[in-house]
Short mmCIF file of C-alpha atoms in Angstrom, two decimals:
data_model
loop_
_atom_site.label_atom_id
_atom_site.label_comp_id
_atom_site.label_asym_id
_atom_site.label_seq_id
_atom_site.Cartn_x
_atom_site.Cartn_y
_atom_site.Cartn_z
CA MET A 1 15.82 17.79 -20.49
CA THR A 2 18.66 19.06 -18.33
CA ALA A 3 21.26 17.27 -16.24
CA LEU A 4 21.66 19.18 -12.98
CA GLY A 5 25.02 19.85 -11.37
CA ALA A 6 26.73 21.63 -14.19
CA PRO A 7 23.50 22.22 -16.17
CA ALA A 8 23.60 20.77 -19.66
CA THR A 9 20.75 20.36 -22.10
CA VAL A 10 20.59 16.76 -23.31
CA PHE A 11 17.62 17.14 -25.65
CA GLY A 12 16.26 20.07 -27.57
CA PRO A 13 14.42 22.24 -27.13
CA ALA A 14 12.97 20.39 -30.10
CA LEU A 15 9.74 18.96 -31.43
CA PHE A 16 9.00 15.27 -30.98
CA GLN A 17 6.06 13.60 -32.64
CA LEU A 18 4.38 11.12 -30.35
CA PRO A 19 3.29 7.84 -31.85
CA ASN A 20 -0.38 6.89 -31.79
CA LEU A 21 -0.64 5.44 -28.30
CA ARG A 22 -4.17 4.18 -28.84
CA ASP A 23 -3.90 2.43 -32.19
CA ALA A 24 -5.10 -1.10 -31.40
CA ALA A 25 -4.09 -2.26 -34.89
CA HIS A 26 -0.48 -1.15 -34.36
CA PRO A 27 0.29 -1.43 -30.64
CA LEU A 28 3.59 -0.19 -29.30
CA ALA A 29 6.22 -2.83 -28.67
CA ASN A 30 6.06 -3.66 -24.94
CA GLY A 31 3.82 -0.60 -24.58
CA GLN A 32 6.87 1.66 -24.81
CA PHE A 33 8.42 4.27 -27.05
CA PHE A 34 11.71 6.09 -26.63
CA LEU A 35 12.86 9.63 -27.18
CA PRO A 36 16.59 9.53 -28.06
CA LEU A 37 18.76 12.11 -26.31
CA THR A 38 20.93 14.27 -28.51
CA THR A 39 23.61 14.41 -25.79
CA PRO A 40 24.43 11.34 -23.66
CA PHE A 41 23.52 11.60 -19.99
CA VAL A 42 25.31 9.50 -17.36
CA TYR A 43 23.38 9.24 -14.12
CA ALA A 44 25.31 10.00 -10.92
CA PRO A 45 23.01 9.64 -7.88
CA ASN A 46 24.94 12.00 -5.60
CA SER A 47 25.58 14.83 -8.02
CA ARG A 48 23.54 14.61 -11.22
CA ASN A 49 19.78 14.40 -11.66
CA LEU A 50 17.71 14.44 -14.80
CA VAL A 51 14.98 17.07 -15.05
CA VAL A 52 12.34 16.30 -17.68
CA GLU A 53 10.08 19.10 -18.89
CA TYR A 54 7.05 18.35 -21.07
CA ARG A 55 5.49 21.25 -22.96
CA VAL A 56 2.31 20.64 -24.92
CA LEU A 57 1.95 23.60 -27.29
CA GLY A 58 -0.81 22.16 -29.44
CA ASN A 59 -1.94 19.06 -31.26
CA SER A 60 -3.42 17.89 -34.53
CA LEU A 61 -6.96 18.20 -33.14
CA GLY A 62 -6.81 21.98 -33.12
CA GLY A 63 -5.48 22.33 -29.62
CA VAL A 64 -8.35 20.57 -27.82
CA ALA A 65 -7.76 18.72 -24.56
CA PHE A 66 -4.52 16.73 -24.64
CA ASN A 67 -5.37 13.15 -23.70
CA TYR A 68 -1.95 11.58 -23.43
CA ARG A 69 -1.38 10.50 -19.85
CA LEU A 70 1.78 9.41 -18.07
CA ASP A 71 1.30 6.52 -15.67
CA ARG A 72 2.01 7.56 -12.11
CA ALA A 73 4.33 5.52 -9.91
CA ASP A 74 3.45 4.69 -6.31
CA PHE A 75 5.09 2.83 -3.46
CA TYR A 76 5.91 -0.88 -3.81
CA SER A 77 4.93 -3.09 -0.89
CA PRO A 78 4.74 -6.85 -1.59
CA VAL A 79 2.51 -9.02 0.62
CA ASN A 80 3.27 -12.75 0.96
CA LEU A 81 1.18 -15.37 2.74
CA GLY A 82 2.73 -18.27 4.61
CA ALA A 83 1.48 -21.82 5.05
CA ALA A 84 -2.11 -22.37 6.14
CA GLY A 85 -2.92 -22.40 9.84
CA CYS A 86 -4.89 -25.09 11.69
CA ALA A 87 -8.62 -25.68 12.02
CA HIS A 88 -10.47 -24.58 15.17
CA SER A 89 -13.25 -26.54 16.90
CA GLY A 90 -15.81 -25.17 14.45
CA GLY A 91 -13.97 -26.77 11.54
CA ALA A 92 -12.72 -23.62 9.76
CA THR A 93 -9.09 -22.53 9.41
CA PRO A 94 -8.27 -18.94 10.44
CA VAL A 95 -6.88 -16.75 7.66
CA LEU A 96 -4.76 -13.65 8.29
CA ASN A 97 -4.07 -11.05 5.61
CA ALA A 98 -2.50 -7.59 5.49
CA SER A 99 -2.55 -4.54 3.26
CA PRO A 100 0.45 -3.09 1.45
CA VAL A 101 1.91 -0.18 3.41
CA ARG A 102 4.35 2.71 3.08
CA ILE A 103 6.17 4.81 5.63
CA GLY A 104 3.88 7.36 7.27
CA ALA A 105 0.74 5.26 6.68
CA SER A 106 -1.19 2.58 8.54
CA LEU A 107 -0.96 -1.14 7.93
CA SER A 108 -4.31 -2.94 8.10
CA LEU A 109 -4.68 -6.53 9.30
CA THR A 110 -7.71 -8.64 8.47
CA GLY A 111 -8.59 -11.96 10.08
CA THR A 112 -11.36 -14.27 8.89
CA GLN A 113 -12.71 -17.75 9.67
CA GLY A 114 -11.56 -17.70 13.31
CA PRO A 115 -13.43 -18.95 16.39
CA ALA A 116 -16.50 -16.83 17.07
CA ASN A 117 -16.53 -14.36 19.98
CA SER A 118 -12.97 -15.22 20.92
CA PHE A 119 -9.66 -13.48 21.48
CA ALA A 120 -6.83 -13.26 18.96
CA LEU A 121 -3.25 -12.34 19.73
CA VAL A 122 -1.44 -11.08 16.63
CA VAL A 123 2.32 -11.52 17.02
CA VAL A 124 4.46 -9.21 14.88
CA ASN A 125 8.12 -9.75 14.01
CA VAL A 126 9.78 -6.41 13.21
CA GLY A 127 12.46 -6.75 10.57
CA GLY A 128 12.10 -10.48 10.09
CA ARG A 129 10.53 -12.61 7.37
CA LEU A 130 8.44 -15.74 7.68
CA VAL A 131 10.31 -18.94 8.43
CA PRO A 132 9.47 -22.59 7.70
CA PRO A 133 6.70 -23.82 10.04
CA TYR A 134 7.84 -25.27 13.37
CA ALA A 135 6.13 -27.03 16.29
CA LEU A 136 4.48 -24.96 19.06
CA ASP A 137 3.85 -27.65 21.68
CA ALA A 138 6.60 -26.20 23.91
CA LEU A 139 4.65 -22.95 24.13
CA PHE A 140 1.14 -24.45 24.04
CA PRO A 141 1.22 -27.96 25.54
CA GLY A 142 -1.28 -30.24 23.83
CA ILE A 143 -1.84 -27.97 20.82
CA ALA A 144 -2.62 -29.79 17.58
CA PRO A 145 0.51 -30.69 15.58
CA THR A 146 -0.98 -28.92 12.55
CA CYS A 147 -0.82 -25.62 14.48
CA ARG A 148 2.69 -24.43 13.72
CA GLY A 149 4.64 -21.23 14.20
CA GLN A 150 5.93 -19.22 11.26
CA LEU A 151 7.69 -16.27 12.94
CA ALA A 152 11.37 -16.19 13.87
CA PRO A 153 12.09 -15.25 17.48
CA GLY A 154 13.44 -11.73 17.74
CA ALA A 155 11.95 -8.25 17.92
CA LEU A 156 8.37 -9.34 18.60
CA ALA A 157 5.37 -7.17 19.38
CA THR A 158 1.77 -8.20 20.06
CA LEU A 159 -1.69 -6.87 19.24
CA GLY A 160 -4.78 -8.14 21.03
CA VAL A 161 -8.16 -8.13 19.24
CA GLY A 162 -11.54 -9.77 19.68
CA THR A 163 -13.31 -11.77 17.00
CA THR A 164 -16.90 -11.21 15.87
CA THR A 165 -19.74 -13.72 15.85
CA ALA A 166 -18.52 -14.65 12.37
CA GLY A 167 -14.96 -15.17 13.62
CA ASN A 168 -13.54 -12.10 11.91
CA PHE A 169 -11.34 -9.31 13.25
CA ASN A 170 -9.60 -6.17 12.04
CA SER A 171 -6.67 -4.23 13.40
CA SER A 172 -4.22 -1.59 12.22
CA TYR A 173 -1.13 0.23 13.35
CA ALA A 174 0.88 3.15 12.03
CA VAL A 175 4.31 2.87 10.42
CA PRO A 176 6.42 5.92 11.39
CA ASN A 177 7.27 8.36 8.61
CA SER A 178 10.98 7.55 8.59
CA THR A 179 12.98 6.72 5.48
CA ALA A 180 15.02 4.31 7.60
CA LEU A 181 12.00 1.98 7.58
CA ASN A 182 11.85 1.72 3.80
CA ASP A 183 12.20 -1.94 2.70
CA LEU A 184 11.69 -3.17 6.29
CA TRP A 185 9.88 -6.52 6.51
CA LEU A 186 7.04 -6.96 8.99
CA SER A 187 5.80 -10.51 9.51
CA ARG A 188 2.92 -11.59 11.70
CA GLN A 189 0.77 -14.53 12.73
CA ALA A 190 -2.36 -14.81 14.88
CA VAL A 191 -2.88 -17.15 17.82
CA LEU A 192 -6.60 -17.50 18.60
CA LEU A 193 -8.07 -18.88 21.83
CA ASP A 194 -10.43 -21.85 21.42
CA ALA A 195 -11.42 -23.66 24.60
CA PHE A 196 -12.60 -26.70 22.64
CA ALA A 197 -9.46 -27.11 20.52
CA PRO A 198 -6.43 -29.19 21.62
CA GLY A 199 -4.22 -27.01 23.79
CA GLY A 200 -6.92 -24.32 23.89
CA ALA A 201 -5.57 -22.39 20.90
CA VAL A 202 -5.24 -22.44 17.12
CA THR A 203 -3.08 -20.49 14.68
CA SER A 204 -3.58 -18.63 11.45
CA ASN A 205 -1.23 -18.56 8.51
CA GLY A 206 1.70 -16.17 8.63
CA VAL A 207 1.80 -13.05 6.45
CA GLU A 208 4.72 -10.74 5.64
CA VAL A 209 4.73 -7.22 4.22
CA GLN A 210 7.64 -5.12 3.04
CA VAL A 211 7.32 -1.42 3.86
CA GLY A 212 7.44 0.84 0.81
CA ILE A 213 8.03 4.52 0.19
CA ARG A 214 6.56 7.06 -2.18
CA PRO A 215 8.79 8.02 -5.11
CA ARG A 216 11.27 10.70 -4.10
CA SER A 217 10.32 13.05 -6.87
CA SER A 218 7.86 15.85 -7.59
CA ILE A 219 6.01 17.19 -10.59
CA LEU A 220 5.51 20.87 -11.38
CA ALA A 221 2.64 21.48 -13.80
CA ALA A 222 1.21 24.63 -15.34
CA GLN A 223 -1.46 25.24 -17.95
CA GLY A 224 -1.48 28.31 -20.13
CA VAL A 225 0.98 30.17 -22.32
CA PRO A 226 4.47 28.65 -22.68
CA THR A 227 6.02 31.56 -20.77
CA THR A 228 4.09 30.74 -17.58
CA THR A 229 6.51 31.08 -14.64
CA THR A 230 4.46 29.45 -11.87
CA GLY A 231 2.61 26.18 -11.53
CA THR A 232 1.27 23.58 -9.15
CA LEU A 233 3.81 21.45 -7.29
CA ASN A 234 2.82 17.89 -6.43
CA ALA A 235 5.26 16.20 -4.08
CA ASN A 236 5.95 12.46 -4.33
CA TYR A 237 4.40 12.41 -7.79
CA ALA A 238 6.48 10.39 -10.21
CA PRO A 239 5.44 9.87 -13.82
CA VAL A 240 6.60 6.47 -14.98
CA ALA A 241 9.50 6.94 -17.37
CA LEU A 242 12.03 4.36 -18.46
CA PHE A 243 15.60 5.44 -19.23
CA ARG A 244 18.05 3.13 -20.93
CA TRP A 245 21.53 3.40 -22.41
CA LEU A 246 21.69 2.44 -26.08
#
């Protein structure tokens, strides 16, 4: 392990004996084990990074395939559902859901239990979260009082989609590959036309998604003799490792 900047070795090179990670009779505490550094390392995000190199030179099974695996980190994108919408003339309540999403990927929207063969307008609030439900009769005179809005006015966009004979719909849109959008909240709610419902429309629940980003790290791996000088580079690949100060 080396702290970049003014390079300094903070462990080894040395041998470290891994514990038995698969011993059900003696599980690891919290599923973790720690490798103590011989030289303290203080993280400085703008000038010092920690490079971790794993070399597997052999094992107690005669050098057969090494089966220890490091969990791989991925983007974090929480999805939260708001309060339920209101029932349409067929008796069902439309449900809107969304997939987790990262920058540079597409967010998928899924609607179920809506009016059959109808039109749905998905309203998207860019940068805003869901708000407590509020009345919509000023926008849709006569709409049922149980049909309530859950988006804050602001940077709104709309997507128009048609529902199937089962009242379902799907839609998606791309999130630009810009780091400035990391942690941005996108909230949305569907308004569905229903000629037989009060006010001619019903609403789904609201749903909010926070845009994630792949880990800003890479892994360089090589198999062969320890003196191998080239390997395979995998960008945005982050083994899960926990560092703590003792």
